[in-house]
Short mmCIF file of C-alpha atoms and ligand atoms in Angstrom, two decimals:
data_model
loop_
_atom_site.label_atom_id
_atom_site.label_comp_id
_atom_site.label_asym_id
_atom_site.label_seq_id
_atom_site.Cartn_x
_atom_site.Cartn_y
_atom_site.Cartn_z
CA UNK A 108 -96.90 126.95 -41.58
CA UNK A 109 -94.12 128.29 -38.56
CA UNK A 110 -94.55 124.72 -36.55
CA UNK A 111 -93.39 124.99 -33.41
CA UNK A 112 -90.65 122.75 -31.69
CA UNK A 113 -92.65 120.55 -30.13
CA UNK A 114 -94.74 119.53 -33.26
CA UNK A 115 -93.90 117.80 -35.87
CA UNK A 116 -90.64 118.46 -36.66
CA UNK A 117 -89.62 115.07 -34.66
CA UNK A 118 -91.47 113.44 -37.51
CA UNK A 119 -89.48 114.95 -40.51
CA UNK A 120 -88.59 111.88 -43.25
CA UNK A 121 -91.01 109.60 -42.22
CA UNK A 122 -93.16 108.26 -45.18
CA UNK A 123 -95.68 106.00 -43.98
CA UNK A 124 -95.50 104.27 -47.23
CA UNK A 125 -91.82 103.83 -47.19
CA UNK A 126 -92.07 101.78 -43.90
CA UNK A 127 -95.13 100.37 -44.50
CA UNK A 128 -97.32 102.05 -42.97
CA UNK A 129 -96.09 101.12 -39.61
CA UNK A 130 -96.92 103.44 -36.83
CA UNK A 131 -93.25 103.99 -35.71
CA UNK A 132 -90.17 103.32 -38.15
CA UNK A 133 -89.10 99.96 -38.79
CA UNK A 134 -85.62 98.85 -37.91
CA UNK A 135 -83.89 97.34 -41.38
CA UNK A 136 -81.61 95.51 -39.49
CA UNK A 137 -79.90 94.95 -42.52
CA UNK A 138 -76.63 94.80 -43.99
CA UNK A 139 -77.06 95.61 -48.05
CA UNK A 140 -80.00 95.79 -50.34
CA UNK A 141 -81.33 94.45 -53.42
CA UNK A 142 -80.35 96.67 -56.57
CA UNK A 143 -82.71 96.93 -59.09
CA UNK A 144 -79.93 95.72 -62.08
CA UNK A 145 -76.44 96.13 -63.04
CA UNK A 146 -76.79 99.19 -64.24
CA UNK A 147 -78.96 100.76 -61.13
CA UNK A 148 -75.90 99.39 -59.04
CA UNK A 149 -73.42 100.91 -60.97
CA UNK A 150 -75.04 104.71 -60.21
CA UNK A 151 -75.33 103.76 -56.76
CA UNK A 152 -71.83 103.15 -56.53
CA UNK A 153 -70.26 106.56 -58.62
CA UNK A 154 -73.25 108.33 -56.26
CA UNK A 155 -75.10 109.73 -59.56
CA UNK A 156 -77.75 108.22 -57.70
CA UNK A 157 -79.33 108.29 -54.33
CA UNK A 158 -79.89 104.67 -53.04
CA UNK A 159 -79.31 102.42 -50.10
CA UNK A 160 -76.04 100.33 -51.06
CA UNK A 161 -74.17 98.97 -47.72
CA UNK A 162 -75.72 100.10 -44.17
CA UNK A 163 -72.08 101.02 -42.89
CA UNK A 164 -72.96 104.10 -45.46
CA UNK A 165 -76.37 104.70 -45.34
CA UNK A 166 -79.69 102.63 -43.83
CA UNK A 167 -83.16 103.49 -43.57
CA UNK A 168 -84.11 103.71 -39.97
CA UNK A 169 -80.55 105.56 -39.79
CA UNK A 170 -81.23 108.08 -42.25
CA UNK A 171 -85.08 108.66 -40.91
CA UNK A 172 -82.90 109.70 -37.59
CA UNK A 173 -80.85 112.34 -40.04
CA UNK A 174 -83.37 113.62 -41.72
CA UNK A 175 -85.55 114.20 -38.12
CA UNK A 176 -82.02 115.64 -36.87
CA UNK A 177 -81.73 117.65 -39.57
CA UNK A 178 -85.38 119.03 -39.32
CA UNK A 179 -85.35 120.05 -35.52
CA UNK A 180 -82.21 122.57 -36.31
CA UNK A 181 -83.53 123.61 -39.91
CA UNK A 182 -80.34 121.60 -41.01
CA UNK A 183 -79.56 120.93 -45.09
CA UNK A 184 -78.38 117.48 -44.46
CA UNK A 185 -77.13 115.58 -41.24
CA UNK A 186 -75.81 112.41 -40.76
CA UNK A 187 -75.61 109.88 -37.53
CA UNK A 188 -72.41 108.23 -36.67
CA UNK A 189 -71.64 105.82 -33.72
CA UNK A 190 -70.50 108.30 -31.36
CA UNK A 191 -70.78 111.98 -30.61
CA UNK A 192 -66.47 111.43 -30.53
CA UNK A 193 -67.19 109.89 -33.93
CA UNK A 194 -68.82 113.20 -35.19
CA UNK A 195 -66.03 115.17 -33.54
CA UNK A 196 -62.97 113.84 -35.00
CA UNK A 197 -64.71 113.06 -38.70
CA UNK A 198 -65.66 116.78 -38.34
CA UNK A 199 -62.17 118.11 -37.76
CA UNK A 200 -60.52 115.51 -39.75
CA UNK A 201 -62.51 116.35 -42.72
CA UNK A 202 -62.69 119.52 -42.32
CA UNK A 203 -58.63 120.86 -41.46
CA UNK A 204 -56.69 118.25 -42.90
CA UNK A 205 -53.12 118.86 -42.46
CA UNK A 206 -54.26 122.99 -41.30
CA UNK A 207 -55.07 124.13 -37.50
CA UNK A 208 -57.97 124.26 -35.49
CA UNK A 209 -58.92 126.91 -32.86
CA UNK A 210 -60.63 125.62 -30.17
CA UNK A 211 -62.04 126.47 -26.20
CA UNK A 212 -60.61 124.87 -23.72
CA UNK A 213 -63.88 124.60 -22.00
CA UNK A 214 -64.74 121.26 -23.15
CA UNK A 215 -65.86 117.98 -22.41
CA UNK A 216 -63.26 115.47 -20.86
CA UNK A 217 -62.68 113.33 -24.43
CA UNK A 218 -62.93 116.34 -26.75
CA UNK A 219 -60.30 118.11 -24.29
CA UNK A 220 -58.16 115.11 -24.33
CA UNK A 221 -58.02 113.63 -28.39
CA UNK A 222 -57.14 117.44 -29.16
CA UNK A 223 -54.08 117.23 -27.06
CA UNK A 224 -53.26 114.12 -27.96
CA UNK A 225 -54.61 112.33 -31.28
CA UNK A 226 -54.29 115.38 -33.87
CA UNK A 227 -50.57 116.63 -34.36
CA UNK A 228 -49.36 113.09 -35.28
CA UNK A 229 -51.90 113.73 -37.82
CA UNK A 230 -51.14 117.12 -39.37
CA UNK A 231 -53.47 118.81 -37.38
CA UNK A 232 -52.38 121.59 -34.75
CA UNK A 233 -55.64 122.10 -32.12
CA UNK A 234 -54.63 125.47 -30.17
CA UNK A 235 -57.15 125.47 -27.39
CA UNK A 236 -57.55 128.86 -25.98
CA UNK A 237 -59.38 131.33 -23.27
CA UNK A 238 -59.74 133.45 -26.18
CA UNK A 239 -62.43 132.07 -27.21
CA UNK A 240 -64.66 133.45 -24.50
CA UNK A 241 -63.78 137.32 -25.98
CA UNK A 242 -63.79 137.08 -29.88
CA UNK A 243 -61.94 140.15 -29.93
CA UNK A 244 -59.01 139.05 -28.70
CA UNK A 245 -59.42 135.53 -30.96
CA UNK A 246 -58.34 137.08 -34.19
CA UNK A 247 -54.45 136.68 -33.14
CA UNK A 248 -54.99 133.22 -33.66
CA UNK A 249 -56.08 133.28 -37.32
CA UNK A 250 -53.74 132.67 -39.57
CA UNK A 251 -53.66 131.21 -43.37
CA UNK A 252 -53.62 127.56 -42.54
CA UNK A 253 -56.72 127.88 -39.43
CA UNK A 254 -59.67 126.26 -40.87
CA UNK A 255 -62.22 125.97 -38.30
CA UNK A 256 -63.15 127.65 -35.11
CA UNK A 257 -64.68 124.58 -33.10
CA UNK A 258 -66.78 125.43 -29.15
CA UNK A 259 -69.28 124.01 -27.38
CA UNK A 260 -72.47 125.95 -26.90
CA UNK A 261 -72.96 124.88 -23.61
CA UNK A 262 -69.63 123.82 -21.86
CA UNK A 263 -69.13 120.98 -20.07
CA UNK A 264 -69.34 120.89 -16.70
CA UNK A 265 -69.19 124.46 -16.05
CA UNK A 266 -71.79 126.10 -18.53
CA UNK A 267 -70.40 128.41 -20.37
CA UNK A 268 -72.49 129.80 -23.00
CA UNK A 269 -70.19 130.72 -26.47
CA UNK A 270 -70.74 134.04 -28.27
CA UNK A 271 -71.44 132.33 -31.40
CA UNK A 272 -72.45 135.43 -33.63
CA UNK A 273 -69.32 137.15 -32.72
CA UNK A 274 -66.94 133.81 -33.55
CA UNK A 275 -69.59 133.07 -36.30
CA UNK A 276 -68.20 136.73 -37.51
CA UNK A 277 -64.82 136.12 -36.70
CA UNK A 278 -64.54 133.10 -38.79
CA UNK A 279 -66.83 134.55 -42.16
CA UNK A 280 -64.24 137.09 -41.64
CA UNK A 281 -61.64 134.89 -42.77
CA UNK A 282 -63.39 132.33 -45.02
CA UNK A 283 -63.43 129.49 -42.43
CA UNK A 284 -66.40 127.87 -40.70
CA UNK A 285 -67.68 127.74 -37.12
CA UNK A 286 -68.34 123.87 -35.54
CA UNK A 287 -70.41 124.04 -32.60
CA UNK A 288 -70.78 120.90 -30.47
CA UNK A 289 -74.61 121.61 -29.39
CA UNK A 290 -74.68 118.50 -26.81
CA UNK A 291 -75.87 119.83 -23.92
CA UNK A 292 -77.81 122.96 -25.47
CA UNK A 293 -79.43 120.22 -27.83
CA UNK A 294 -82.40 121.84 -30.44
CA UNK A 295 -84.68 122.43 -27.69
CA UNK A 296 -82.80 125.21 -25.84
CA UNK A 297 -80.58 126.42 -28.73
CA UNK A 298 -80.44 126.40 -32.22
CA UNK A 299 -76.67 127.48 -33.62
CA UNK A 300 -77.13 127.88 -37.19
CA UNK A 301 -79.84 130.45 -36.19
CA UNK A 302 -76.80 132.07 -35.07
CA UNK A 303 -74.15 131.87 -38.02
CA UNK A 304 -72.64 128.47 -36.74
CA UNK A 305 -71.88 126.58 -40.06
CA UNK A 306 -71.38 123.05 -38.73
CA UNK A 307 -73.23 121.67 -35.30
CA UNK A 308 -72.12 118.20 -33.90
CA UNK A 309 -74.02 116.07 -31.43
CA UNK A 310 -73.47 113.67 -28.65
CA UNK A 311 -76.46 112.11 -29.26
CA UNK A 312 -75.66 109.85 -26.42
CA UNK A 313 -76.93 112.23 -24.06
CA UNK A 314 -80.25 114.46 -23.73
CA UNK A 315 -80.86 114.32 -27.47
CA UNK A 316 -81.92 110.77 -27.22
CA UNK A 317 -82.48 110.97 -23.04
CA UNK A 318 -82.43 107.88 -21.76
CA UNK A 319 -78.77 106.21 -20.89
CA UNK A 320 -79.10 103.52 -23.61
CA UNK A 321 -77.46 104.38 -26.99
CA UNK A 322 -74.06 105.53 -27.83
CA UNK A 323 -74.66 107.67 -31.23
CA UNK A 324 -73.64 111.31 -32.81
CA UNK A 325 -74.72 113.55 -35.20
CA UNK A 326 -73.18 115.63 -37.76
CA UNK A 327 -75.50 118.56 -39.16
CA UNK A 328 -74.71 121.37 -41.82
CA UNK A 329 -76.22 124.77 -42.90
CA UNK A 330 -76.27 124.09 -46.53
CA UNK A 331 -74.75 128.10 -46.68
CA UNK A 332 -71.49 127.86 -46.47
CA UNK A 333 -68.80 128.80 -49.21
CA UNK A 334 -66.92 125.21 -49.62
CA UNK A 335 -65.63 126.29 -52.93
CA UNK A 336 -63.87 129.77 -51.23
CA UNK A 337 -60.35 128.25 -51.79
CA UNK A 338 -59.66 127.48 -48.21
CA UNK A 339 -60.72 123.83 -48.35
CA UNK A 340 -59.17 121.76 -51.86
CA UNK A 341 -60.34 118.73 -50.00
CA UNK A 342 -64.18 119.90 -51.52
CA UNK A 343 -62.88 120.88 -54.79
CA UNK A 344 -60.31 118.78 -56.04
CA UNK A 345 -61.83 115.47 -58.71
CA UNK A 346 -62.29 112.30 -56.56
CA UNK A 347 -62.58 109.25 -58.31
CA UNK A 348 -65.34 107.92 -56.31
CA UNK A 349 -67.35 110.37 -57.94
CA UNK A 350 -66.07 109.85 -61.48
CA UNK A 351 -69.27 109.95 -63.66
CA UNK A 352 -70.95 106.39 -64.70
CA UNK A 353 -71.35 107.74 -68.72
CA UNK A 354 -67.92 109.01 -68.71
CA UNK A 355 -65.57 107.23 -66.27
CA UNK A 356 -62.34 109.23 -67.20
CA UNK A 357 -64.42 112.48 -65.61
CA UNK A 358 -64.13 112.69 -61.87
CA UNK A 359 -66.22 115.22 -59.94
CA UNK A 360 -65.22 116.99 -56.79
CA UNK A 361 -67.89 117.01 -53.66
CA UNK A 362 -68.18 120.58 -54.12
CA UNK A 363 -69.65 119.72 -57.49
CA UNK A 364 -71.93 117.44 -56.81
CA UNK A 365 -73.08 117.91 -53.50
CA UNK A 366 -72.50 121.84 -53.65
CA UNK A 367 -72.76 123.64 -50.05
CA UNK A 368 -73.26 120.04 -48.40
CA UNK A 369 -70.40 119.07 -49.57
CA UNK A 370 -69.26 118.65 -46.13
CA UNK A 371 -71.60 115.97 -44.99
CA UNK A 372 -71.44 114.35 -48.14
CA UNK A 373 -67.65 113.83 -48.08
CA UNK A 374 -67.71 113.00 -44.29
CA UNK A 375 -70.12 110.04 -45.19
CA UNK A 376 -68.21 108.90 -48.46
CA UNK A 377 -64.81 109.41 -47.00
CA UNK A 378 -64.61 108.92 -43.30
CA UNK A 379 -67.99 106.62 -42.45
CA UNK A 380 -67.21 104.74 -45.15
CA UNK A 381 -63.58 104.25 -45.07
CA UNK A 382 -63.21 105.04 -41.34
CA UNK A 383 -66.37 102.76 -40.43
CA UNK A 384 -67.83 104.53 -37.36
CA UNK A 385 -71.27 103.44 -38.03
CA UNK A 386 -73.86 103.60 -36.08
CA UNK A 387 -76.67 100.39 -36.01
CA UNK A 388 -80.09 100.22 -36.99
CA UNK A 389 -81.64 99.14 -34.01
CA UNK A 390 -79.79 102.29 -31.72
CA UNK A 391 -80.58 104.57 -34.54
CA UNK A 392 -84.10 103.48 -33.64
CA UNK A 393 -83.84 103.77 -30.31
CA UNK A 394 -83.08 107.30 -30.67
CA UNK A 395 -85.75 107.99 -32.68
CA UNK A 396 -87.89 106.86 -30.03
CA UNK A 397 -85.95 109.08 -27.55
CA UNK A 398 -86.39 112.26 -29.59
CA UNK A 399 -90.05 112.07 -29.52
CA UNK A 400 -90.22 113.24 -25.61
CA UNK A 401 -86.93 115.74 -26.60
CA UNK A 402 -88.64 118.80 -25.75
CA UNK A 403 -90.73 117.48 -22.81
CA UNK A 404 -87.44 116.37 -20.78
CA UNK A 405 -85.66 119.09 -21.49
CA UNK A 406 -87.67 121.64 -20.31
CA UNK A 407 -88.94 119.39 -16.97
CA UNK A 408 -84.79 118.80 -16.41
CA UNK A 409 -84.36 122.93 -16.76
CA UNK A 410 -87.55 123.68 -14.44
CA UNK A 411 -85.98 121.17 -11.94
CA UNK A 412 -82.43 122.28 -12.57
CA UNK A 413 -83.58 125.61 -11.62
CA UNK A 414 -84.80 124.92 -8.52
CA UNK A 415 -81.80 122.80 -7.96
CA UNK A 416 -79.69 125.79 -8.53
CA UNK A 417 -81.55 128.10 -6.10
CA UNK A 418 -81.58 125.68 -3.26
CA UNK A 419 -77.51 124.86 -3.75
CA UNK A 420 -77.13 128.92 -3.29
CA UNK A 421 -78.93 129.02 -0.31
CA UNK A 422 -76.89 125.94 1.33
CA UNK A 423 -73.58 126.23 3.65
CA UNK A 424 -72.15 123.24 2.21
CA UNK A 425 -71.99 124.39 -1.21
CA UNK A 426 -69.32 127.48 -1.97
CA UNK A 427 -70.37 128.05 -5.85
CA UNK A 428 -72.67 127.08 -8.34
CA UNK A 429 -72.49 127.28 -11.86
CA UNK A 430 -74.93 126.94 -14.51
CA UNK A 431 -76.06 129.49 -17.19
CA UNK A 432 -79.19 130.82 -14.59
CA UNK A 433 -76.96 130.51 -11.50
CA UNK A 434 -77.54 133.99 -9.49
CA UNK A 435 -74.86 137.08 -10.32
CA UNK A 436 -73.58 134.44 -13.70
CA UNK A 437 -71.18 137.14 -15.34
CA UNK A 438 -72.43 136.14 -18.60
CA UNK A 439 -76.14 137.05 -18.17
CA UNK A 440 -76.20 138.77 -21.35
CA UNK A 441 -75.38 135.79 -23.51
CA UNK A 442 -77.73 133.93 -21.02
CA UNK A 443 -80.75 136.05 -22.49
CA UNK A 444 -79.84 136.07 -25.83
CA UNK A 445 -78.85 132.96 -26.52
CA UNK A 446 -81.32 130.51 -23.89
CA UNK A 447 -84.03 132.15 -23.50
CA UNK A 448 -85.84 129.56 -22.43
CA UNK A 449 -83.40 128.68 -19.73
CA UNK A 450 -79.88 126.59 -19.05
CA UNK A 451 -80.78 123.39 -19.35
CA UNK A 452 -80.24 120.59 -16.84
CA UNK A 453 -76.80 120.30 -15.84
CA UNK A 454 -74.65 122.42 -13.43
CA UNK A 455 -71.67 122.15 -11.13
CA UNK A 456 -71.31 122.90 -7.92
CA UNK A 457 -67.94 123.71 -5.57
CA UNK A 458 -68.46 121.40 -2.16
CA UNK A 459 -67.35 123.23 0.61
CA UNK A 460 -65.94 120.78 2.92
CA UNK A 461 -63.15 118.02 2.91
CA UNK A 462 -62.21 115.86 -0.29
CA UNK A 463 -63.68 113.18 2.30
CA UNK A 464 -66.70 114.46 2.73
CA UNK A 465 -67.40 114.82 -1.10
CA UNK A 466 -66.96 111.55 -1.06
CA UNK A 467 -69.15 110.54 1.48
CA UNK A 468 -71.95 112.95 -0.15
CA UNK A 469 -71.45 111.02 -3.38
CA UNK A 470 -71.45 108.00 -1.92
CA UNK A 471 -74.79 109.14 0.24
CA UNK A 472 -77.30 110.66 -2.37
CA UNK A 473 -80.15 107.73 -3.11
CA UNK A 474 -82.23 109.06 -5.77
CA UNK A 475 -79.27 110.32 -7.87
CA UNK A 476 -77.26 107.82 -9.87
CA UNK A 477 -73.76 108.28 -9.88
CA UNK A 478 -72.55 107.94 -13.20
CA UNK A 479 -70.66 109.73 -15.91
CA UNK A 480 -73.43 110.49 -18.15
CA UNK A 481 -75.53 113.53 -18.98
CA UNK A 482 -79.13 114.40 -20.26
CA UNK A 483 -80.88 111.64 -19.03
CA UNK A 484 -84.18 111.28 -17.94
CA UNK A 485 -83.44 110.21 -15.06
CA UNK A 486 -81.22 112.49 -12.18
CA UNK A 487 -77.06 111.71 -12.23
CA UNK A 488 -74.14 113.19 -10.19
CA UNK A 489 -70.40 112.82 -10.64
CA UNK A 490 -67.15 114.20 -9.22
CA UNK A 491 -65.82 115.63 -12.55
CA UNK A 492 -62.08 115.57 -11.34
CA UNK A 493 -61.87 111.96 -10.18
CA UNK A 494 -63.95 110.66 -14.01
CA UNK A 495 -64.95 112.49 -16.88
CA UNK A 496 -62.31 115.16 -16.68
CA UNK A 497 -59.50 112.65 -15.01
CA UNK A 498 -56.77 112.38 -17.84
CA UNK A 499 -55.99 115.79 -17.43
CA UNK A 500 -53.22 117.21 -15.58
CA UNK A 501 -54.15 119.32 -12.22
CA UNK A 502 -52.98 122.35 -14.36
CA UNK A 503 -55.37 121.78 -17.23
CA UNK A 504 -58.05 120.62 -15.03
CA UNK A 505 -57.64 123.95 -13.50
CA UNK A 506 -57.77 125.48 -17.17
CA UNK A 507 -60.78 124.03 -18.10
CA UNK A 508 -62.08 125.40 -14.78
CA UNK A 509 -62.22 121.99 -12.87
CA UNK A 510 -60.96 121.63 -9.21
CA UNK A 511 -60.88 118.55 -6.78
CA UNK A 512 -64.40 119.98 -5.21
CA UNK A 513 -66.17 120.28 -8.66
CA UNK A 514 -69.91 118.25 -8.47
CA UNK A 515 -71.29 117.63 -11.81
CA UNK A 516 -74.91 117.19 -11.51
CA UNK A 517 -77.22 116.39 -14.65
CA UNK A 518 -80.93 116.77 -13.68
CA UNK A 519 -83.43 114.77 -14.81
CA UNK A 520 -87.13 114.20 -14.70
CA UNK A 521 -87.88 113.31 -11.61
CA UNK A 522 -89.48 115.56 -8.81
CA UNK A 523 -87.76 118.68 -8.08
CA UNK A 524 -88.38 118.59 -4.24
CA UNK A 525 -88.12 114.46 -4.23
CA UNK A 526 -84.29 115.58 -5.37
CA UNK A 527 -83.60 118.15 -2.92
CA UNK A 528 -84.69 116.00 -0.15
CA UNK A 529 -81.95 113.62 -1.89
CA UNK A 530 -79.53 115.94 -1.74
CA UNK A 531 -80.12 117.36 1.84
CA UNK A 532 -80.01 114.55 3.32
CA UNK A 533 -76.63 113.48 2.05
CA UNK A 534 -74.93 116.63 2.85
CA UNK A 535 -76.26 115.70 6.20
CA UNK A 536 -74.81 112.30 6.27
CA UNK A 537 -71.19 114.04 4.86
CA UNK A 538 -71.03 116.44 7.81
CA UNK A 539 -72.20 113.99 10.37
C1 PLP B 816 -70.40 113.00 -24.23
C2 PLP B 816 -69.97 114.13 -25.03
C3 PLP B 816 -69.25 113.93 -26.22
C4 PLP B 816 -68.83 112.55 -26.68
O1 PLP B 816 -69.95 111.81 -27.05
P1 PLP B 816 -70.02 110.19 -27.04
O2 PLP B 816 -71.35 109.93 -27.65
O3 PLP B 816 -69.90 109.73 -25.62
O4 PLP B 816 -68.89 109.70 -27.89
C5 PLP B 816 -68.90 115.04 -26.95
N1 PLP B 816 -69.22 116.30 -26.55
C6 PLP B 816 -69.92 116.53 -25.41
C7 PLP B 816 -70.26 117.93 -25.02
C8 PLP B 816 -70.31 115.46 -24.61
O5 PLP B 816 -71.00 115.69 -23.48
#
């Protein structure tokens, strides 16, 4: 029928007479459920059937919020976690145990940070490199044991927008698959697996549910790729949790059962459930409620964050600004061909004046809330140095293109001009 995104894709997996009939979905705030008998139990558990068994695993009003995920990126299968760090790390765990990972450095503060310092005692190497902004020069890095090629769309602070049909190519290429953490993109602006990525993580935390008051993350797959292409044993080696009920001395791999989403399938049955990051019924729910207004904030925060960006340009207090439609942005072309309808609502901005008086602008703005969130509804500023991005050395802040007069600012729905005022008037106060 070629809905559009603003339709009713937000309402994918809800069955009115599955909930009841209730106009929106009903939180099961709920631990387990009733099985039907013995034997019904006993296919839950060896997974020859679908079912609700144990909420850490799977839950209604959790799994309505997968399968709406799923449907706004034309996803096979999704699944919501606790934490768009949860969805990170299961990602990479699952998907390069004891191989590498190649990865931007152009990331947000915690993704930056757990690669340095949370993977090798695992088995994992994370090589974090510039390369990634020219595919061409990325190959150097492939080797047997590389797995997974993981960027953000959209980096955080500074916007960089990732080529992901040429590191989509890059990685076919070689038989491994492409993660893309879609955060601040989200399904509005950007859809990855339109664009070969194989894998596309959330924060949902931010402007996928919008409004400051649920931690959660999302794992979504393509359904396409090749699990079985002898890169990844993990999908095709027998697992005794999937032995079969009628003949227990036959174990299945994930590949086999769950076929090209095998990847979600063993992220929920190996990491949520033995890992536990679980997210709860009632936050699941609030996202759902958040998602419903997705495309409405996002493209008010991009209108604003437009204007935003023009009016920093034209100030003397402000010596750069970057975000995808800043003016003269070196990567215009990926601009048009992968957001065409704009950058979204966050940028950063260089403050030309004293450490001091960034402080005393920070500490001036009203309408603004200074916090380290993004994609709320409502308007936020940070200094990314000092918070989100302050484990890092001064050398890899510098890296990941951060320096002591970087502004984050993540636009929300408020008035555009209402915000400028905001803004004028404490660079006013700073330079007083
Ligand atoms: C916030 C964020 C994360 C981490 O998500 P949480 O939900 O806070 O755990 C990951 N990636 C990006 C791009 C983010 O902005």
């Amino acid at each position: 029928m070629g809905l559009r995104f603003d339709t009713m894709k937000v309402h994918a997996g809800y069955n009115s007479a599955e909930h009841n009939n209730s106009a929106v979905v009903p939180i099961y705030q709920t631990v387990s459920y009733d099985f039907n008998n013995t034997d019904h139990a006993s296919r839950l558990f060896s997974f020859a059937e679908a079912g609700w068994l144990y909420t850490r695993v799977t839950n209604p009003t959790v799994h309505t919020l997968e399968l709406r995920a799923a449907a706004l990126d034309g996803a096979s299968a999704a699944i919501a976690l606790a934490s768009g760090m949860a969805a990170i790390s299961y990602s990479l765990l699952n998907i390069a145990q004891g191989g590498k990972v190649i990865s931007s450095p152009y990331l947000y503060g915690g993704s930056a940070d757990s690669f340095r310092r949370m993977y090798a005692p695992l088995g994992i190497e994370i090589i974090q490199t510039p390369d990634i902004l020219y595919p061409k020069d990325l190959e150097k890095h492939i080797s047997k044991d590389v797995k997974a090629i993981f960027v953000e769309t959209l980096s955080n602070p500074n916007g960089l927008v990732a080529d992901l049909e040429a590191l989509s190519e890059l990685a076919h290429k070689h038989g491994i698959a492409l993660i893309a953490d879609n955060t601040f993109a989200t399904p509005y602006l950007l859809n990855p697996f339109k664009h070969g990525a194989d894998i596309v993580v959330y924060s949902a935390t931010k402007a996928f549910n919008g409004h400051g008051n649920v931690i959660a993350g999302l794992i979504l797959e393509s359904g396409k790729f090749p699990y079985d292409n002898g890169n990844y044993p993990q999908f095709t080696q027998p697992e005794y949790v999937l032995r079969d009920p009628a003949n227990p001395s036959h174990e299945r791999s994930f590949y086999e059962v769950f076929g090209p989403e095998a990847f979600t399938s063993r992220t929920r049955l190996a990491y949520l459930n033995y890992f536990g990051a679980a997210l709860g019924p009632f936050d699941a729910y609030l996202a759902l409620v958040g998602i419903e207004t997705l495309s409405e904030r996002i493209s008010k925060q991009t209108s604003n964050a437009l204007k935003i960006v023009r009016y920093l340009e034209e100030s003397p207090h402000v010596s750069w600004v970057n975000h995808p439609n800043a003016s003269g942005n070196a990567q215009r072309d990926l601009v048009e061909k992968y957001l065409p309808k704009g950058g979204g609502g966050i940028l950063a901005f260089g403050f030309n004046g004293s450490i001091e008086q960034s402080e005393k602008f920070i500490n001036s703005v009203e309408l603004f809330s200074y916090h380290v969130n993004v994609g709320d509804a409502r308007s936020l500023i940070s200094n990314t140095a000092k918070t989100t991005h302050s484990e890092l050395t001064q050398e890899l802040q510098e890296e990941a293109g951060i320096t002591a007069q970087t502004i984050r600012l993540s636009i929300g729905i408020e008035d555009a001009d209402d915000l400028i005022e905001d803004l004028e008037k404490a660079f006013e106060k700073a330079y007083e």
